[in-house]
Short mmCIF file of C-alpha atoms in Angstrom, two decimals:
data_model
loop_
_atom_site.label_atom_id
_atom_site.label_comp_id
_atom_site.label_asym_id
_atom_site.label_seq_id
_atom_site.Cartn_x
_atom_site.Cartn_y
_atom_site.Cartn_z
CA UNK A 1440 195.31 68.65 21.19
CA UNK A 1441 193.26 70.16 18.32
CA UNK A 1442 188.94 70.09 18.12
CA UNK A 1443 189.44 67.61 15.60
CA UNK A 1444 192.07 65.40 16.88
CA UNK A 1445 190.13 65.49 20.40
CA UNK A 1446 186.68 64.36 18.52
CA UNK A 1447 188.75 61.47 16.77
CA UNK A 1448 189.97 60.30 19.87
CA UNK A 1449 186.63 59.97 21.39
CA UNK A 1450 185.51 57.83 18.47
CA UNK A 1451 187.71 55.13 20.11
CA UNK A 1452 188.28 53.04 23.07
CA UNK A 1453 191.27 54.65 25.26
CA UNK A 1454 192.42 51.45 26.13
CA UNK A 1455 192.57 49.04 23.12
CA UNK A 1456 191.71 51.45 20.30
CA UNK A 1457 188.17 49.56 19.67
CA UNK A 1458 186.30 52.40 17.29
CA UNK A 1459 182.76 53.07 17.50
CA UNK A 1460 180.82 50.90 15.10
CA UNK A 1461 177.00 49.49 14.86
CA UNK A 1462 177.49 46.41 17.63
CA UNK A 1463 180.21 48.27 19.56
CA UNK A 1464 178.86 51.21 21.90
CA UNK A 1465 181.38 53.36 23.67
CA UNK A 1466 180.59 54.69 27.08
CA UNK A 1467 182.19 58.10 28.68
CA UNK A 1468 184.76 57.91 32.03
CA UNK A 1469 181.87 58.64 34.50
CA UNK A 1470 184.20 61.66 35.88
CA UNK A 1471 186.01 63.63 33.46
CA UNK A 1472 184.15 62.39 30.44
CA UNK A 1473 187.46 63.26 28.11
CA UNK A 1474 187.65 59.73 27.09
CA UNK A 1475 185.60 56.56 25.98
CA UNK A 1476 185.78 52.71 26.72
CA UNK A 1477 184.11 49.55 24.99
CA UNK A 1478 183.71 47.93 28.53
CA UNK A 1479 184.43 47.83 32.15
CA UNK A 1480 187.83 45.65 31.96
CA UNK A 1481 189.25 48.31 29.59
CA UNK A 1482 187.97 51.19 31.84
CA UNK A 1483 190.25 48.90 34.39
CA UNK A 1484 192.78 48.50 32.42
CA UNK A 1485 193.26 52.13 31.22
CA UNK A 1486 192.92 53.56 34.68
CA UNK A 1487 196.35 53.65 36.06
CA UNK A 1488 197.56 56.20 33.39
CA UNK A 1489 194.53 58.07 33.15
CA UNK A 1490 193.57 58.63 36.73
CA UNK A 1491 195.80 61.91 37.27
CA UNK A 1492 194.28 63.25 34.01
CA UNK A 1493 191.02 62.20 34.91
CA UNK A 1494 190.85 63.72 38.38
CA UNK A 1495 192.41 66.87 37.23
CA UNK A 1496 189.69 67.01 34.02
CA UNK A 1497 186.81 66.06 36.76
CA UNK A 1498 187.72 69.27 39.00
CA UNK A 1499 188.23 71.57 35.90
CA UNK A 1500 184.21 70.51 35.16
CA UNK A 1501 183.09 70.70 38.77
CA UNK A 1502 184.27 74.47 38.85
CA UNK A 1503 182.82 74.63 35.40
CA UNK A 1504 179.27 73.61 36.56
CA UNK A 1505 179.87 75.48 40.37
CA UNK A 1506 180.21 78.95 38.91
CA UNK A 1507 178.01 78.73 35.83
CA UNK A 1508 174.95 81.37 35.92
CA UNK A 1509 171.96 79.12 36.59
CA UNK A 1510 168.88 80.23 34.36
CA UNK A 1511 166.70 80.44 37.67
CA UNK A 1512 166.18 79.76 40.97
CA UNK A 1513 165.80 76.05 42.34
CA UNK A 1514 161.96 76.98 43.04
CA UNK A 1515 161.39 77.29 38.83
CA UNK A 1516 158.59 78.52 37.88
CA UNK A 1517 154.61 78.74 38.87
CA UNK A 1518 153.38 75.83 36.58
CA UNK A 1519 149.93 78.09 35.90
CA UNK A 1520 151.34 81.74 35.54
CA UNK A 1521 154.70 80.48 34.11
CA UNK A 1522 156.54 83.15 35.84
CA UNK A 1523 159.43 82.59 38.18
CA UNK A 1524 158.65 81.61 41.78
CA UNK A 1525 159.91 84.20 43.79
CA UNK A 1526 162.59 83.71 46.58
CA UNK A 1527 160.51 84.69 49.58
CA UNK A 1528 157.47 82.71 51.10
CA UNK A 1529 155.32 83.68 49.06
CA UNK A 1530 154.61 80.25 47.37
CA UNK A 1531 151.84 77.33 48.26
CA UNK A 1532 153.10 73.56 48.44
CA UNK A 1533 149.53 71.60 47.44
CA UNK A 1534 150.00 68.76 49.59
CA UNK A 1535 147.37 66.80 47.08
CA UNK A 1536 149.75 67.12 44.14
CA UNK A 1537 152.83 68.50 45.99
CA UNK A 1538 153.05 71.18 43.07
CA UNK A 1539 154.23 75.08 43.95
CA UNK A 1540 152.31 77.79 42.92
CA UNK A 1541 152.55 81.02 43.57
CA UNK A 1542 150.38 83.20 46.26
CA UNK A 1543 148.89 85.05 43.41
CA UNK A 1544 147.24 82.39 41.36
CA UNK A 1545 146.26 80.41 44.47
CA UNK A 1546 144.62 84.59 45.01
CA UNK A 1547 143.05 84.18 41.75
CA UNK A 1548 141.42 81.00 42.20
CA UNK A 1549 140.19 81.69 45.78
CA UNK A 1550 138.53 84.24 44.23
CA UNK A 1551 136.97 83.19 41.38
CA UNK A 1552 135.68 80.19 43.67
CA UNK A 1553 133.69 82.99 45.55
CA UNK A 1554 132.56 84.28 42.53
CA UNK A 1555 131.28 81.66 41.36
CA UNK A 1556 130.46 79.69 44.55
CA UNK A 1557 132.49 76.77 43.92
CA UNK A 1558 133.68 74.47 45.99
CA UNK A 1559 137.58 74.79 47.13
CA UNK A 1560 139.69 72.81 44.49
CA UNK A 1561 143.66 72.81 43.91
CA UNK A 1562 144.55 75.48 41.49
CA UNK A 1563 146.68 72.93 39.55
CA UNK A 1564 145.48 69.30 39.70
CA UNK A 1565 141.50 70.51 40.82
CA UNK A 1566 141.68 67.92 43.50
CA UNK A 1567 139.34 69.43 46.12
CA UNK A 1568 141.54 70.50 48.88
CA UNK A 1569 141.97 68.96 52.19
CA UNK A 1570 139.27 69.76 55.09
CA UNK A 1571 141.80 68.99 57.95
CA UNK A 1572 145.47 68.30 59.19
CA UNK A 1573 144.91 64.85 59.12
CA UNK A 1574 143.68 64.48 55.57
CA UNK A 1575 146.77 67.00 54.65
CA UNK A 1576 148.72 64.48 56.00
CA UNK A 1577 147.41 61.63 54.55
CA UNK A 1578 147.61 62.78 50.96
CA UNK A 1579 151.38 64.29 51.51
CA UNK A 1580 151.86 60.60 52.96
CA UNK A 1581 150.49 59.02 49.62
CA UNK A 1582 153.28 61.67 47.51
CA UNK A 1583 155.90 60.03 50.26
CA UNK A 1584 154.90 57.00 49.31
CA UNK A 1585 155.37 57.33 45.53
CA UNK A 1586 158.61 58.93 45.95
CA UNK A 1587 158.00 62.50 45.24
CA UNK A 1588 160.99 64.36 46.13
CA UNK A 1589 159.36 68.02 47.36
CA UNK A 1590 156.99 65.54 49.35
CA UNK A 1591 159.76 63.83 51.06
CA UNK A 1592 161.91 67.24 51.84
CA UNK A 1593 158.46 68.71 53.15
CA UNK A 1594 158.57 65.60 55.72
CA UNK A 1595 160.90 65.88 56.51
CA UNK A 1596 160.86 69.54 58.04
CA UNK A 1597 157.72 68.31 59.14
CA UNK A 1598 159.59 65.48 61.25
CA UNK A 1599 162.03 68.17 61.94
CA UNK A 1600 159.74 70.62 63.54
CA UNK A 1601 158.20 67.88 65.77
CA UNK A 1602 161.92 67.25 67.58
CA UNK A 1603 162.53 63.95 65.64
CA UNK A 1604 165.79 64.83 64.32
CA UNK A 1605 166.73 61.52 63.35
CA UNK A 1606 163.54 61.19 60.83
CA UNK A 1607 164.24 64.15 59.60
CA UNK A 1608 167.50 63.32 58.45
CA UNK A 1609 166.59 60.15 57.13
CA UNK A 1610 163.97 62.06 54.64
CA UNK A 1611 166.29 64.98 53.50
CA UNK A 1612 168.96 62.36 52.92
CA UNK A 1613 166.66 60.48 50.62
CA UNK A 1614 165.29 63.31 48.84
CA UNK A 1615 168.48 64.55 48.31
CA UNK A 1616 169.10 61.35 46.56
CA UNK A 1617 166.40 61.85 44.35
CA UNK A 1618 167.85 65.51 43.60
CA UNK A 1619 165.74 67.68 45.74
CA UNK A 1620 167.88 71.06 45.84
CA UNK A 1621 166.34 71.83 49.17
CA UNK A 1622 166.88 68.94 50.72
CA UNK A 1623 170.93 69.31 49.95
CA UNK A 1624 170.73 72.91 51.55
CA UNK A 1625 168.78 71.45 54.78
CA UNK A 1626 171.72 68.84 54.92
CA UNK A 1627 174.38 71.80 54.74
CA UNK A 1628 172.32 73.25 57.73
CA UNK A 1629 172.34 69.32 59.48
CA UNK A 1630 175.76 69.17 58.89
CA UNK A 1631 176.99 72.53 60.37
CA UNK A 1632 175.13 72.55 63.39
CA UNK A 1633 175.65 68.93 63.91
CA UNK A 1634 172.00 68.22 64.35
CA UNK A 1635 171.72 64.28 64.96
CA UNK A 1636 175.13 64.44 63.56
CA UNK A 1637 179.13 65.14 64.10
CA UNK A 1638 179.47 68.34 62.88
CA UNK A 1639 181.50 67.99 59.14
CA UNK A 1640 182.42 70.85 57.20
CA UNK A 1641 183.55 69.03 54.09
CA UNK A 1642 179.74 67.65 53.70
CA UNK A 1643 178.43 70.71 54.33
CA UNK A 1644 180.20 72.19 51.75
CA UNK A 1645 179.43 69.46 49.12
CA UNK A 1646 175.68 69.91 50.07
CA UNK A 1647 175.96 73.29 49.47
CA UNK A 1648 177.83 73.08 46.62
CA UNK A 1649 174.88 71.20 45.15
CA UNK A 1650 172.38 73.10 46.21
CA UNK A 1651 174.26 75.48 44.72
CA UNK A 1652 174.36 74.16 41.35
CA UNK A 1653 170.69 73.86 41.12
CA UNK A 1654 170.08 77.76 41.67
CA UNK A 1655 169.57 77.34 45.81
CA UNK A 1656 170.45 81.57 45.97
CA UNK A 1657 170.75 80.88 49.96
CA UNK A 1658 173.44 77.97 49.40
CA UNK A 1659 174.86 79.50 47.12
CA UNK A 1660 175.79 82.98 49.41
CA UNK A 1661 176.41 80.65 52.24
CA UNK A 1662 179.00 78.45 50.22
CA UNK A 1663 180.28 82.31 49.51
CA UNK A 1664 180.47 83.39 53.01
CA UNK A 1665 182.56 80.07 53.68
CA UNK A 1666 185.21 81.09 50.89
CA UNK A 1667 185.49 84.40 52.28
CA UNK A 1668 185.95 83.08 55.48
CA UNK A 1669 189.23 81.20 53.74
CA UNK A 1670 190.58 83.88 52.53
CA UNK A 1671 189.45 82.83 48.92
CA UNK A 1672 188.13 86.22 47.87
CA UNK A 1673 187.70 86.03 44.52
CA UNK A 1674 185.90 82.70 44.47
CA UNK A 1675 183.25 84.16 47.35
CA UNK A 1676 182.56 86.94 45.00
CA UNK A 1677 181.76 85.22 42.06
CA UNK A 1678 179.19 83.22 44.29
CA UNK A 1679 177.94 86.75 45.40
CA UNK A 1680 177.60 87.70 42.42
CA UNK A 1681 175.55 84.82 40.80
CA UNK A 1682 173.78 84.56 43.90
CA UNK A 1683 172.62 88.66 43.36
CA UNK A 1684 171.61 87.65 39.96
CA UNK A 1685 168.93 85.11 40.87
CA UNK A 1686 167.63 87.65 42.97
CA UNK A 1687 169.11 87.52 46.76
CA UNK A 1688 168.71 90.32 48.66
CA UNK A 1689 171.48 89.00 51.19
CA UNK A 1690 174.03 88.74 48.10
CA UNK A 1691 172.97 92.26 46.86
CA UNK A 1692 173.90 93.99 50.58
CA UNK A 1693 177.12 91.84 50.99
CA UNK A 1694 178.06 93.28 47.53
CA UNK A 1695 177.50 96.69 48.32
CA UNK A 1696 179.39 96.50 51.37
CA UNK A 1697 182.32 94.81 49.59
CA UNK A 1698 181.91 97.35 46.62
CA UNK A 1699 182.26 100.14 49.56
CA UNK A 1700 185.66 98.46 50.45
CA UNK A 1701 186.80 98.09 47.30
CA UNK A 1702 186.89 94.02 46.92
CA UNK A 1703 184.45 94.27 44.02
CA UNK A 1704 184.98 95.81 40.48
CA UNK A 1705 182.02 98.64 39.30
CA UNK A 1706 181.67 97.07 36.38
CA UNK A 1707 180.61 93.73 37.96
CA UNK A 1708 178.86 95.37 40.76
CA UNK A 1709 176.59 97.16 38.44
CA UNK A 1710 176.25 94.04 36.52
CA UNK A 1711 174.86 92.22 39.42
CA UNK A 1712 172.69 94.86 40.59
CA UNK A 1713 171.24 94.57 36.92
CA UNK A 1714 171.08 90.82 36.87
CA UNK A 1715 169.61 91.00 40.72
CA UNK A 1716 166.56 93.66 39.56
CA UNK A 1717 165.71 91.70 36.65
CA UNK A 1718 165.27 88.89 38.69
CA UNK A 1719 163.08 90.36 41.16
CA UNK A 1720 160.96 92.28 38.24
CA UNK A 1721 160.07 88.68 36.49
CA UNK A 1722 158.32 87.79 39.87
CA UNK A 1723 156.14 90.50 39.61
CA UNK A 1724 152.40 90.13 38.37
CA UNK A 1725 149.25 91.68 39.05
CA UNK A 1726 148.17 88.87 41.03
CA UNK A 1727 150.67 88.28 43.13
CA UNK A 1728 150.60 92.54 44.25
CA UNK A 1729 146.95 91.99 44.86
CA UNK A 1730 147.70 88.67 46.85
CA UNK A 1731 150.31 90.61 48.94
CA UNK A 1732 147.90 93.49 49.85
CA UNK A 1733 145.22 91.23 50.55
CA UNK A 1734 147.81 88.91 52.76
CA UNK A 1735 148.79 92.86 54.61
CA UNK A 1736 144.77 93.91 55.19
CA UNK A 1737 144.18 90.16 56.96
CA UNK A 1738 147.53 90.75 59.02
CA UNK A 1739 146.33 94.35 59.99
CA UNK A 1740 143.13 93.18 60.86
CA UNK A 1741 144.98 90.26 63.28
CA UNK A 1742 146.40 93.06 64.94
CA UNK A 1743 143.69 95.22 65.36
CA UNK A 1744 141.32 92.45 66.26
CA UNK A 1745 144.38 91.10 69.02
CA UNK A 1746 145.20 94.60 70.77
CA UNK A 1747 140.81 95.18 71.24
CA UNK A 1748 141.16 91.63 72.93
CA UNK A 1749 144.24 92.54 75.28
CA UNK A 1750 143.31 96.22 76.00
CA UNK A 1751 140.22 96.92 78.27
CA UNK A 1752 138.48 99.77 75.75
CA UNK A 1753 135.93 102.13 77.36
CA UNK A 1754 132.54 102.50 75.01
CA UNK A 1755 133.92 105.91 73.79
CA UNK A 1756 136.99 104.54 72.80
CA UNK A 1757 135.52 100.91 71.02
CA UNK A 1758 133.57 103.35 68.88
CA UNK A 1759 136.25 105.09 67.11
CA UNK A 1760 138.55 102.27 66.61
CA UNK A 1761 137.86 100.18 63.15
CA UNK A 1762 140.36 97.85 61.19
CA UNK A 1763 141.47 100.75 59.22
CA UNK A 1764 142.96 102.38 62.52
CA UNK A 1765 146.37 102.74 62.72
CA UNK A 1766 148.43 100.77 65.94
CA UNK A 1767 149.76 104.74 66.69
CA UNK A 1768 146.57 106.36 66.32
CA UNK A 1769 144.88 103.48 68.87
CA UNK A 1770 147.91 104.63 71.24
CA UNK A 1771 146.52 107.93 70.78
CA UNK A 1772 143.11 107.04 71.95
CA UNK A 1773 144.50 104.96 74.73
CA UNK A 1774 146.14 107.77 76.16
CA UNK A 1775 143.35 110.49 76.07
CA UNK A 1776 140.82 108.03 77.68
CA UNK A 1777 143.15 107.29 80.49
CA UNK A 1778 143.87 103.71 79.26
CA UNK A 1779 147.54 103.54 78.60
#
């Protein structure tokens, strides 16, 4: 059927032929979007003859959406610097507004507040930061009551860490119903491992697909593994390529192995690597690099303090140890002093 004929068909009710005019508004078939109806009665009458074509077209649409390359990962952009949020843990959920910001913007805000001797406020909504866990929980509950999907998902994670699997499942189900991509991924984990529910591969795959469509690289990687295990190699490779272009390291490593074994064409592999590098580069900024360096320094000092606390040092060794002393240098000092 030509494009013009297809367009003309969409101007009339598929059952009774009523044209769309000022007082008649046609509605698309919710599944296939390929025919329109003037009302529910016409849709029911046309269902027997449309059912097979509808199911086929709906499956085609699902495939098109599933394998379409998302513009960005499910995390989106930092609302302050407007750069894509990285796939690793270098981002922060602010409990006051449940907005996720990058650690670079949070670090820059902290430095500004220290220099200007200001109170600590949320970098996004400027609400004063919570001073206790109880206050943070109250703010999170307030956002949950407002039906904030991110807050509901976060509350589900909190319940899960506390051992309340049923509570976590309830929160994640609600968040997924509100369109939260991360909640779909969490539900896929629940159904895969049978956490509080029976293991259900069909539901696991459904939630993986929903998360993958929303740009969740980890979900797409897991979906690719599922396809590979079921010998649908072409579908698996497509998923890994899409995930790699979102910046997923695991998918890149898997594609490297598949390329060495001859499963991936050279041009597809090269395209995936270029897309991956572009996605990673897009998340970089001077503030984020400074935040990462500061976090590494804090970790180093914390490790040093822990070693000092757990190792009985003689005065001569203690004078030689500073936060910049590496673990290898400290071990040498201990060995020389007989404190091995």
